[in-house]
CSV table of C-alpha atoms and ligand atoms in Angstrom, one decimal:
chain,number,residue,atom,x,y,z
N,14,UNK,CA,-111.6,207.0,0.8
N,15,UNK,CA,-114.1,208.1,3.4
N,16,UNK,CA,-117.0,210.4,2.9
N,17,UNK,CA,-119.2,212.3,5.3
N,18,UNK,CA,-122.8,212.0,4.2
N,19,UNK,CA,-125.0,215.1,4.4
N,20,UNK,CA,-128.2,216.4,2.8
N,21,UNK,CA,-127.8,220.0,1.7
N,22,UNK,CA,-130.5,222.6,2.0
N,23,UNK,CA,-129.8,224.6,-1.2
N,24,UNK,CA,-133.1,226.5,-1.3
N,25,UNK,CA,-132.4,229.9,-2.9
N,26,UNK,CA,-128.7,229.2,-2.9
N,27,UNK,CA,-126.5,230.2,-5.9
N,28,UNK,CA,-125.1,227.2,-7.7
N,29,UNK,CA,-123.2,226.8,-10.9
N,30,UNK,CA,-123.2,224.1,-13.5
N,31,UNK,CA,-120.5,224.1,-16.1
N,32,UNK,CA,-121.1,222.4,-19.5
N,33,UNK,CA,-123.3,222.4,-22.6
N,34,UNK,CA,-124.6,218.8,-22.9
N,35,UNK,CA,-127.5,216.7,-21.7
N,36,UNK,CA,-125.6,215.8,-18.5
N,37,UNK,CA,-125.1,219.5,-17.6
N,38,UNK,CA,-128.9,220.1,-18.2
N,39,UNK,CA,-129.7,217.1,-15.9
N,40,UNK,CA,-127.5,218.4,-13.2
N,41,UNK,CA,-129.0,221.8,-13.4
N,42,UNK,CA,-132.5,220.3,-13.2
N,43,UNK,CA,-131.6,218.3,-10.2
N,44,UNK,CA,-130.3,221.4,-8.4
N,45,UNK,CA,-133.4,223.4,-9.3
N,46,UNK,CA,-135.7,220.7,-8.0
N,47,UNK,CA,-133.9,221.2,-4.6
N,48,UNK,CA,-134.7,225.0,-4.9
N,49,UNK,CA,-131.3,226.2,-5.9
N,50,UNK,CA,-130.8,229.2,-8.1
N,51,UNK,CA,-128.7,227.7,-10.9
N,52,UNK,CA,-126.5,229.4,-13.4
N,53,UNK,CA,-125.4,227.3,-16.3
N,54,UNK,CA,-122.1,228.4,-17.9
N,55,UNK,CA,-121.0,226.9,-21.2
N,56,UNK,CA,-117.5,225.4,-21.2
N,57,UNK,CA,-116.4,228.0,-23.9
N,58,UNK,CA,-117.7,230.9,-21.8
N,59,UNK,CA,-116.3,229.9,-18.4
N,60,UNK,CA,-113.6,232.3,-17.1
N,61,UNK,CA,-111.8,232.1,-13.8
N,62,UNK,CA,-113.8,234.2,-11.3
N,63,UNK,CA,-117.2,233.0,-12.6
N,64,UNK,CA,-117.7,230.7,-9.6
N,65,UNK,CA,-117.5,233.6,-7.1
N,66,UNK,CA,-120.3,233.5,-4.6
N,67,UNK,CA,-121.5,230.0,-5.5
N,68,UNK,CA,-122.3,227.6,-2.7
N,69,UNK,CA,-121.8,224.6,-4.9
N,70,UNK,CA,-120.5,223.8,-8.4
N,71,UNK,CA,-121.0,220.8,-10.7
N,72,UNK,CA,-118.6,220.7,-13.6
N,73,UNK,CA,-120.2,218.6,-16.3
N,74,UNK,CA,-118.1,220.1,-19.1
N,75,UNK,CA,-116.0,216.9,-19.9
N,76,UNK,CA,-113.2,219.3,-20.8
N,77,UNK,CA,-109.9,218.6,-19.0
N,78,UNK,CA,-108.7,222.2,-19.1
N,79,UNK,CA,-112.0,223.6,-17.8
N,80,UNK,CA,-112.0,220.8,-15.1
N,81,UNK,CA,-108.6,221.8,-13.9
N,82,UNK,CA,-109.4,225.5,-13.8
N,83,UNK,CA,-112.8,225.1,-12.1
N,84,UNK,CA,-111.4,222.7,-9.5
N,85,UNK,CA,-108.6,225.1,-8.6
N,86,UNK,CA,-110.9,228.1,-8.4
N,87,UNK,CA,-113.5,226.3,-6.3
N,88,UNK,CA,-110.8,224.9,-3.9
N,89,UNK,CA,-109.2,228.3,-3.5
N,90,UNK,CA,-112.6,229.9,-2.7
N,91,UNK,CA,-113.8,227.0,-0.4
N,92,UNK,CA,-116.8,226.1,-2.7
N,93,UNK,CA,-118.0,222.6,-2.8
N,94,UNK,CA,-117.4,221.2,-6.3
N,95,UNK,CA,-118.0,217.9,-8.1
N,96,UNK,CA,-116.2,217.4,-11.4
N,97,UNK,CA,-118.2,214.7,-13.0
N,98,UNK,CA,-116.3,211.4,-13.4
N,99,UNK,CA,-113.1,212.8,-11.9
N,100,UNK,CA,-113.0,211.5,-8.3
N,101,UNK,CA,-109.8,213.3,-7.6
N,102,UNK,CA,-111.5,216.6,-8.4
N,103,UNK,CA,-114.6,216.2,-6.2
N,104,UNK,CA,-115.3,217.7,-2.8
N,105,UNK,CA,-118.5,215.8,-2.8
N,106,UNK,CA,-119.9,212.9,-4.8
N,107,UNK,CA,-123.5,212.4,-6.0
N,108,UNK,CA,-125.2,209.4,-4.5
N,109,UNK,CA,-127.8,207.1,-6.2
N,110,UNK,CA,-131.2,208.2,-4.9
N,111,UNK,CA,-134.4,206.5,-4.0
N,112,UNK,CA,-136.9,209.3,-3.9
N,113,UNK,CA,-140.1,208.9,-1.9
N,114,UNK,CA,-140.5,212.5,-0.9
N,115,UNK,CA,-140.2,213.5,1.8
N,116,UNK,CA,-138.3,210.2,2.3
N,117,UNK,CA,-135.0,210.3,0.5
N,118,UNK,CA,-132.5,207.5,0.5
N,119,UNK,CA,-129.0,208.2,-0.8
N,120,UNK,CA,-126.7,205.3,-1.7
N,121,UNK,CA,-123.0,205.6,-2.2
N,122,UNK,CA,-120.2,203.1,-2.7
N,123,UNK,CA,-117.7,205.9,-2.1
N,124,UNK,CA,-117.1,205.9,-5.8
N,125,UNK,CA,-116.1,202.2,-5.9
N,126,UNK,CA,-118.9,200.9,-8.1
N,127,UNK,CA,-121.7,203.1,-9.5
N,128,UNK,CA,-123.1,199.8,-10.9
N,129,UNK,CA,-123.6,198.4,-7.4
N,130,UNK,CA,-125.1,201.7,-6.2
N,131,UNK,CA,-127.7,201.6,-9.0
N,132,UNK,CA,-128.3,197.9,-8.6
N,133,UNK,CA,-129.0,198.5,-4.9
N,134,UNK,CA,-131.2,201.5,-5.8
N,135,UNK,CA,-133.3,199.2,-8.1
N,136,UNK,CA,-133.8,196.8,-5.2
N,137,UNK,CA,-134.8,199.4,-2.8
N,138,UNK,CA,-137.1,201.0,-5.3
N,139,UNK,CA,-139.0,197.6,-5.5
N,140,UNK,CA,-138.9,197.1,-1.8
N,141,UNK,CA,-140.2,200.6,-0.8
N,142,UNK,CA,-143.4,201.3,-2.7
N,143,UNK,CA,-144.7,204.7,-3.6
N,144,UNK,CA,-146.8,204.7,-0.3
N,145,UNK,CA,-143.6,205.4,1.7
N,146,UNK,CA,-143.8,209.0,0.6
N,147,UNK,CA,-147.2,209.9,2.0
N,148,UNK,CA,-146.5,207.5,4.9
N,149,UNK,CA,-143.4,209.5,5.9
N,150,UNK,CA,-145.4,212.7,5.6
N,151,UNK,CA,-148.1,211.3,7.8
N,152,UNK,CA,-145.6,210.2,10.5
N,153,UNK,CA,-144.0,213.6,10.3
N,154,UNK,CA,-147.4,215.3,11.0
N,155,UNK,CA,-148.1,213.0,13.9
N,156,UNK,CA,-144.6,213.8,15.3
N,157,UNK,CA,-145.3,217.5,15.2
N,158,UNK,CA,-148.6,217.0,17.0
N,159,UNK,CA,-147.0,214.8,19.7
N,160,UNK,CA,-144.3,217.3,20.3
N,161,UNK,CA,-146.8,220.2,20.6
N,162,UNK,CA,-148.7,218.1,23.1
N,163,UNK,CA,-145.5,217.5,25.1
N,164,UNK,CA,-145.8,213.7,24.9
N,165,UNK,CA,-142.7,212.1,26.5
N,166,UNK,CA,-140.1,210.8,24.1
N,167,UNK,CA,-140.5,207.2,25.2
N,168,UNK,CA,-144.3,207.3,24.5
N,169,UNK,CA,-143.6,209.0,21.2
N,170,UNK,CA,-141.3,206.1,20.2
N,171,UNK,CA,-144.0,203.6,21.1
N,172,UNK,CA,-146.5,205.4,18.9
N,173,UNK,CA,-144.1,205.6,15.9
N,174,UNK,CA,-143.5,201.9,16.2
N,175,UNK,CA,-147.2,201.3,16.2
N,176,UNK,CA,-147.6,203.4,13.1
N,177,UNK,CA,-144.8,201.5,11.4
N,178,UNK,CA,-146.3,198.2,12.2
N,179,UNK,CA,-149.9,199.1,11.4
N,180,UNK,CA,-151.8,198.6,8.2
N,181,UNK,CA,-151.4,202.3,7.3
N,182,UNK,CA,-149.1,201.7,4.4
N,183,UNK,CA,-151.6,199.1,3.1
N,184,UNK,CA,-154.3,201.7,3.2
N,185,UNK,CA,-152.2,204.3,1.4
N,186,UNK,CA,-151.2,201.7,-1.3
N,187,UNK,CA,-154.9,201.0,-1.8
N,188,UNK,CA,-155.5,204.7,-2.4
N,189,UNK,CA,-157.3,205.4,0.9
N,190,UNK,CA,-155.4,208.3,2.4
N,191,UNK,CA,-158.3,209.5,4.5
N,192,UNK,CA,-158.6,206.1,6.2
N,193,UNK,CA,-154.9,206.1,6.7
N,194,UNK,CA,-155.0,209.5,8.4
N,195,UNK,CA,-157.8,208.4,10.7
N,196,UNK,CA,-156.0,205.2,11.6
N,197,UNK,CA,-152.8,207.2,12.4
N,198,UNK,CA,-154.8,209.7,14.5
N,199,UNK,CA,-156.4,206.9,16.5
N,200,UNK,CA,-153.0,205.1,17.1
N,201,UNK,CA,-151.5,208.4,18.1
N,202,UNK,CA,-154.2,209.3,20.6
N,203,UNK,CA,-153.8,206.2,22.6
N,204,UNK,CA,-157.6,206.1,23.1
N,205,UNK,CA,-157.9,202.6,24.4
N,206,UNK,CA,-156.8,201.3,21.0
N,207,UNK,CA,-153.3,200.7,22.0
N,208,UNK,CA,-152.5,199.0,18.7
N,209,UNK,CA,-151.3,195.7,20.3
N,210,UNK,CA,-151.6,192.7,18.1
N,211,UNK,CA,-150.3,189.2,17.5
N,212,UNK,CA,-149.0,187.8,14.3
N,213,UNK,CA,-148.9,184.0,14.0
N,214,UNK,CA,-146.0,183.7,11.7
N,215,UNK,CA,-144.5,180.7,9.9
N,216,UNK,CA,-140.7,180.7,10.0
N,217,UNK,CA,-140.3,178.1,7.3
N,218,UNK,CA,-138.1,175.0,7.6
N,219,UNK,CA,-134.9,176.6,8.9
N,220,UNK,CA,-133.1,178.5,6.1
N,221,UNK,CA,-133.8,182.2,6.8
N,222,UNK,CA,-133.9,182.9,3.1
N,223,UNK,CA,-137.2,180.9,3.0
N,224,UNK,CA,-139.1,183.3,5.2
N,225,UNK,CA,-141.8,185.2,3.5
N,226,UNK,CA,-141.3,188.9,2.8
N,227,UNK,CA,-144.1,189.6,5.3
N,228,UNK,CA,-142.5,187.5,8.0
N,229,UNK,CA,-139.2,189.4,7.6
N,230,UNK,CA,-141.0,192.7,7.9
N,231,UNK,CA,-142.9,191.7,11.0
N,232,UNK,CA,-139.8,190.3,12.7
N,233,UNK,CA,-137.9,193.5,12.0
N,234,UNK,CA,-140.6,195.6,13.7
N,235,UNK,CA,-141.8,193.4,16.5
N,236,UNK,CA,-141.7,194.4,20.2
N,237,UNK,CA,-141.7,190.7,21.3
N,238,UNK,CA,-141.0,187.5,19.4
N,239,UNK,CA,-142.2,184.3,21.2
N,240,UNK,CA,-140.5,181.5,19.3
N,241,UNK,CA,-140.3,177.7,19.2
N,242,UNK,CA,-137.1,175.9,20.0
N,243,UNK,CA,-136.7,174.8,16.3
N,244,UNK,CA,-136.5,178.3,14.9
N,245,UNK,CA,-132.9,178.8,13.6
N,246,UNK,CA,-130.5,181.5,15.0
N,247,UNK,CA,-130.2,182.9,11.5
N,248,UNK,CA,-133.9,183.6,11.4
N,249,UNK,CA,-133.9,185.2,14.9
N,250,UNK,CA,-131.1,187.4,13.8
N,251,UNK,CA,-133.6,189.2,11.5
N,252,UNK,CA,-135.4,190.6,14.5
N,253,UNK,CA,-135.1,194.3,15.2
N,254,UNK,CA,-132.4,195.6,17.6
N,255,UNK,CA,-135.0,196.3,20.3
N,256,UNK,CA,-137.0,193.2,19.8
N,257,UNK,CA,-137.3,191.0,22.9
N,258,UNK,CA,-137.0,187.3,22.3
N,259,UNK,CA,-138.8,184.7,24.4
N,260,UNK,CA,-138.0,181.1,23.8
N,261,UNK,CA,-141.3,179.3,24.6
N,262,UNK,CA,-140.2,176.0,23.2
N,263,UNK,CA,-138.3,174.9,26.2
N,264,UNK,CA,-138.9,171.3,27.2
N,265,UNK,CA,-139.8,170.2,30.8
N,266,UNK,CA,-143.3,171.1,31.6
N,267,UNK,CA,-146.4,169.4,30.3
N,268,UNK,CA,-147.4,170.4,26.7
N,269,UNK,CA,-150.9,171.5,27.7
N,270,UNK,CA,-149.6,173.8,30.5
N,271,UNK,CA,-147.0,175.2,28.3
N,272,UNK,CA,-149.6,176.0,25.6
N,273,UNK,CA,-151.9,177.7,28.1
N,274,UNK,CA,-149.0,179.8,29.4
N,275,UNK,CA,-148.0,180.8,25.9
N,276,UNK,CA,-151.5,181.9,25.0
N,277,UNK,CA,-151.8,183.8,28.2
N,278,UNK,CA,-148.5,185.6,27.6
N,279,UNK,CA,-149.5,186.5,24.0
N,280,UNK,CA,-152.8,188.0,25.3
N,281,UNK,CA,-151.1,189.9,28.0
N,282,UNK,CA,-148.5,191.4,25.7
N,283,UNK,CA,-151.1,192.4,23.1
N,284,UNK,CA,-153.3,194.0,25.7
N,285,UNK,CA,-150.3,196.1,26.9
N,286,UNK,CA,-150.1,197.5,23.3
N,287,UNK,CA,-147.2,195.4,22.1
N,288,UNK,CA,-146.6,194.2,18.5
N,289,UNK,CA,-146.0,190.5,19.1
N,290,UNK,CA,-144.9,187.8,16.7
N,291,UNK,CA,-145.5,184.2,17.6
N,292,UNK,CA,-142.9,182.5,15.4
N,293,UNK,CA,-143.3,178.8,14.6
N,294,UNK,CA,-141.3,176.5,12.6
N,295,UNK,CA,-142.7,175.7,9.1
N,296,UNK,CA,-146.3,176.8,8.7
N,297,UNK,CA,-148.2,177.8,11.9
N,298,UNK,CA,-151.2,175.7,10.9
N,299,UNK,CA,-149.4,172.5,10.1
N,300,UNK,CA,-148.9,170.6,13.4
N,301,UNK,CA,-148.0,173.9,14.9
N,302,UNK,CA,-150.9,174.6,17.3
N,303,UNK,CA,-151.6,177.7,15.3
N,304,UNK,CA,-155.3,176.8,15.1
N,305,UNK,CA,-155.7,176.6,18.9
N,306,UNK,CA,-153.7,179.9,19.4
N,307,UNK,CA,-155.8,181.7,16.8
N,308,UNK,CA,-159.0,180.5,18.4
N,309,UNK,CA,-158.0,181.6,21.9
N,310,UNK,CA,-156.6,185.0,20.8
N,311,UNK,CA,-159.7,185.8,18.8
N,312,UNK,CA,-161.9,184.8,21.8
N,313,UNK,CA,-159.8,187.2,24.0
N,314,UNK,CA,-160.5,190.0,21.5
N,315,UNK,CA,-156.9,190.3,20.4
N,316,UNK,CA,-156.2,191.4,16.8
N,317,UNK,CA,-154.5,188.5,15.1
N,318,UNK,CA,-152.7,188.2,11.7
N,319,UNK,CA,-151.8,184.8,10.3
N,320,UNK,CA,-148.7,184.6,8.0
N,321,UNK,CA,-148.2,181.3,6.4
N,322,UNK,CA,-144.8,179.7,6.2
N,323,UNK,CA,-143.1,177.1,4.1
N,324,UNK,CA,-144.0,173.8,5.8
N,325,UNK,CA,-141.3,171.2,6.3
N,326,UNK,CA,-143.8,168.8,4.7
N,327,UNK,CA,-143.2,170.6,1.4
N,328,UNK,CA,-139.7,172.0,2.0
N,329,UNK,CA,-137.9,168.8,3.2
N,330,UNK,CA,-138.7,166.6,0.1
N,331,UNK,CA,-138.1,169.7,-2.1
N,332,UNK,CA,-134.7,170.4,-0.6
N,333,UNK,CA,-133.8,166.7,-1.3
N,334,UNK,CA,-134.9,166.9,-4.9
N,335,UNK,CA,-137.9,164.7,-4.4
N,336,UNK,CA,-141.0,166.0,-6.2
N,337,UNK,CA,-144.2,165.3,-4.2
N,338,UNK,CA,-146.3,164.9,-7.3
N,339,UNK,CA,-145.1,164.0,-10.8
N,340,UNK,CA,-147.0,163.3,-14.0
N,341,UNK,CA,-147.6,159.5,-14.4
N,342,UNK,CA,-146.0,158.8,-11.0
N,343,UNK,CA,-147.9,160.5,-8.2
N,344,UNK,CA,-151.0,162.7,-8.3
N,345,UNK,CA,-151.9,162.7,-4.6
N,346,UNK,CA,-150.2,163.3,-1.4
N,347,UNK,CA,-150.9,163.0,2.3
N,348,UNK,CA,-149.2,164.6,5.3
N,349,UNK,CA,-149.4,163.2,8.8
N,350,UNK,CA,-147.4,162.8,11.9
N,351,UNK,CA,-145.9,159.8,13.7
N,352,UNK,CA,-146.7,161.1,17.2
N,353,UNK,CA,-149.8,160.7,19.3
N,354,UNK,CA,-152.6,158.2,19.7
N,355,UNK,CA,-153.8,156.4,16.6
N,356,UNK,CA,-151.0,157.8,14.5
N,357,UNK,CA,-149.9,154.3,13.2
N,358,UNK,CA,-153.4,153.4,12.2
N,359,UNK,CA,-153.7,156.7,10.4
N,360,UNK,CA,-150.4,156.2,8.6
N,361,UNK,CA,-151.5,152.8,7.3
N,362,UNK,CA,-154.8,154.3,6.0
N,363,UNK,CA,-153.1,157.2,4.3
N,364,UNK,CA,-150.4,155.1,2.8
N,365,UNK,CA,-152.9,153.1,0.9
N,366,UNK,CA,-154.9,156.1,-0.1
N,367,UNK,CA,-152.2,158.5,-1.3
N,368,UNK,CA,-149.4,158.1,-3.9
N,369,UNK,CA,-146.9,160.0,-1.7
N,370,UNK,CA,-146.9,160.0,2.0
N,371,UNK,CA,-145.1,162.6,4.1
N,372,UNK,CA,-144.7,161.8,7.8
N,373,UNK,CA,-143.5,164.5,10.3
N,374,UNK,CA,-142.3,164.1,13.9
N,375,UNK,CA,-140.9,160.7,12.8
N,376,UNK,CA,-137.6,160.7,14.5
N,377,UNK,CA,-138.0,158.3,17.4
N,378,UNK,CA,-140.8,156.3,15.7
N,379,UNK,CA,-139.1,155.6,12.4
N,380,UNK,CA,-138.7,151.9,12.9
N,381,UNK,CA,-142.3,151.4,13.9
N,382,UNK,CA,-143.6,153.6,11.1
N,383,UNK,CA,-141.4,152.0,8.4
N,384,UNK,CA,-142.4,148.5,9.4
N,385,UNK,CA,-146.1,149.4,9.4
N,386,UNK,CA,-145.6,150.9,5.9
N,387,UNK,CA,-143.8,147.8,4.7
N,388,UNK,CA,-146.8,145.8,5.7
N,389,UNK,CA,-149.2,148.0,3.8
N,390,UNK,CA,-147.1,148.9,0.7
N,391,UNK,CA,-144.7,146.0,0.5
N,392,UNK,CA,-141.0,146.1,1.5
N,393,UNK,CA,-139.6,147.7,-1.7
N,394,UNK,CA,-141.5,151.0,-1.8
N,395,UNK,CA,-139.0,153.8,-2.1
N,396,UNK,CA,-138.5,156.0,1.1
N,397,UNK,CA,-136.3,158.9,2.2
N,398,UNK,CA,-135.6,160.6,5.5
N,399,UNK,CA,-134.5,164.2,5.3
N,400,UNK,CA,-133.1,165.7,8.5
N,401,UNK,CA,-132.4,169.4,9.0
N,402,UNK,CA,-133.8,170.2,5.6
N,403,UNK,CA,-132.6,173.5,4.1
N,404,UNK,CA,-130.0,174.0,6.8
N,405,UNK,CA,-126.3,173.6,6.4
N,406,UNK,CA,-126.5,170.3,8.4
N,407,UNK,CA,-129.1,168.8,6.0
N,408,UNK,CA,-128.8,165.1,5.5
N,409,UNK,CA,-130.8,162.7,3.3
N,410,UNK,CA,-130.9,159.0,3.5
N,411,UNK,CA,-132.8,157.0,0.8
N,412,UNK,CA,-133.9,153.4,0.8
N,413,UNK,CA,-137.1,151.4,0.9
N,414,UNK,CA,-139.8,150.7,3.5
N,415,UNK,CA,-137.8,147.7,4.5
N,416,UNK,CA,-134.4,149.2,5.2
N,417,UNK,CA,-134.9,153.0,5.6
N,418,UNK,CA,-135.1,152.9,9.4
N,419,UNK,CA,-131.8,150.9,9.6
N,420,UNK,CA,-130.1,153.1,7.1
N,421,UNK,CA,-131.2,156.3,8.9
N,422,UNK,CA,-130.0,154.9,12.2
N,423,UNK,CA,-126.6,153.9,10.7
N,424,UNK,CA,-126.2,157.3,9.2
N,425,UNK,CA,-126.9,158.8,12.6
N,426,UNK,CA,-129.6,161.2,11.4
N,427,UNK,CA,-130.8,163.6,14.1
N,428,UNK,CA,-134.0,165.5,14.5
N,429,UNK,CA,-135.9,167.3,13.0
N,430,UNK,CA,-136.5,164.7,10.4
N,431,UNK,CA,-139.2,164.1,7.8
N,432,UNK,CA,-140.0,160.8,6.1
N,433,UNK,CA,-141.2,160.6,2.5
N,434,UNK,CA,-142.6,157.4,1.0
N,435,UNK,CA,-143.6,156.8,-2.6
N,436,UNK,CA,-142.4,156.1,-6.1
N,437,UNK,CA,-141.4,159.8,-6.4
N,438,UNK,CA,-138.5,159.1,-4.2
N,439,UNK,CA,-137.0,156.7,-6.7
N,440,UNK,CA,-137.8,159.1,-9.5
N,441,UNK,CA,-135.7,161.8,-7.9
N,442,UNK,CA,-132.8,159.4,-7.5
N,443,UNK,CA,-132.9,157.9,-11.0
N,444,UNK,CA,-132.9,161.4,-12.4
N,445,UNK,CA,-130.0,162.2,-10.2
N,446,UNK,CA,-131.7,165.2,-8.7
N,447,UNK,CA,-129.1,166.1,-6.1
N,448,UNK,CA,-129.7,168.1,-3.0
N,449,UNK,CA,-130.6,171.6,-4.0
N,450,UNK,CA,-127.8,173.7,-2.5
N,451,UNK,CA,-129.4,177.1,-2.2
N,452,UNK,CA,-126.0,178.7,-1.9
N,453,UNK,CA,-125.2,177.7,-5.4
N,454,UNK,CA,-128.0,179.9,-6.7
N,455,UNK,CA,-126.9,183.0,-4.7
A,80,LIG,C1,-144.1,170.0,15.5
A,80,LIG,S1,-143.8,169.7,13.8
A,80,LIG,C2,-144.1,171.3,13.2
A,80,LIG,C3,-144.2,171.4,11.7
A,80,LIG,C4,-144.2,172.8,11.2
A,80,LIG,N1,-145.3,173.5,11.6
A,80,LIG,C5,-144.1,172.8,9.7
A,80,LIG,O1,-145.1,173.2,9.0
A,80,LIG,O2,-143.1,172.4,9.1
A,80,LIG,C6,-142.1,169.4,13.7
A,80,LIG,C7,-141.7,168.4,12.7
A,80,LIG,O3,-141.6,169.1,11.4
A,80,LIG,C8,-140.5,168.4,10.7
A,80,LIG,N2,-139.5,169.4,10.4
A,80,LIG,C9,-139.4,170.7,10.9
A,80,LIG,N3,-138.3,171.3,10.4
A,80,LIG,C10,-137.6,170.4,9.7
A,80,LIG,C11,-136.4,170.4,8.9
A,80,LIG,N4,-135.7,171.5,8.8
A,80,LIG,N5,-136.1,169.2,8.3
A,80,LIG,C12,-136.8,168.2,8.3
A,80,LIG,N6,-138.0,168.1,9.0
A,80,LIG,C13,-138.4,169.2,9.7
A,80,LIG,C14,-140.0,167.3,11.6
A,80,LIG,O4,-140.7,166.2,11.2
A,80,LIG,C15,-140.4,167.8,12.9
A,80,LIG,O5,-140.5,166.7,13.8
């Protein structure tokens, strides 16, 4: 069955509710809230002809004879009618509602499952806080002003997007409506404050479900997303329909040149007034050059927001069921990388200083790293390599410092891969902590 969704303006319109119980009273209240003039007729008193002149009727009598009669009368007179719980006798159905006046969200499963409709409503209720009401009203006020001033539609749209991506809802949530109003007015005036800004956002290890709520919101509203090569397609699919994607992770040029170009591009876009997300795998501040970008953006006077992400350093062992710390087994951990000058010396130092060692960017260097670790820790220290953690292609190989490189090679593990070394690895295996299949918890 297909329905045509509408919102009816029932202000001062005659409506009838049939029935005597609580449900009938609720239906009448709902219609009155919308401004309707409601007549409630008890099921004993209803006579054919009573519906004459009504715009809309709700039959909540729960009386089969009344239901039949009211349906026939309404149909003959072309009046919209809903006989409660009788889909075949409904010209309209009542949706589940999320109310953030003036914002109103109606949810319908076309009568298939009222349970799903109300479960969805509960989710939306949590997602859309109370501030969405005054926020919608504020955007409405700005819209009227812009139209009065004859601002071109394209410019209006840019302003709405700026309002949506601003901190105005945070201000409203914090009970600061006057600040929110001033902020909206400033963004709408376009008075030099063009509202451009950059968010340095962590995309997590790969599984889009591991993005933070804030990251999802920012992706949905961004004008531009400049992303690394490692960011998964599933994550990029969460960008808004008008978001422009730029892959800045392409190989080829020197790293330093690339970095300077990326920073210059971020500054350029922000100065043009765009909402820009710089999306990086894992956490932006863990081997992600987030620190350098933040420093340069701030120096250029650009508004910057940093949104942490779940680093592969944490997510990869966790996705393989390997705890990084564990009572009586490991109470310290170190994270480092296998690339760059001095990295082997650093790995040796950290291996003897921390109970658990996590090594990123290990792929090509695994053999070298493992043999250095075998010298420091002995050949039998448990070790694991996790590649493509949290993604469907995830693979885990476990062994010891002596054989892990060989085992990973034989298994054909590809990048990106993370190495974990320490007694916790054996602990995870002996407890038969299998890979955590997130789909299983869906
Ligand atoms: C340049 S570093 C960036 C790290 C990132 N900022 C973070 O916090 O996860 C890239 C390295 O992270 C690790 N890595 C990233 N994603 C991974 C994944 N899904 N599985 C395993 N390791 C991953 C690999 O060691 C890879 O070489």
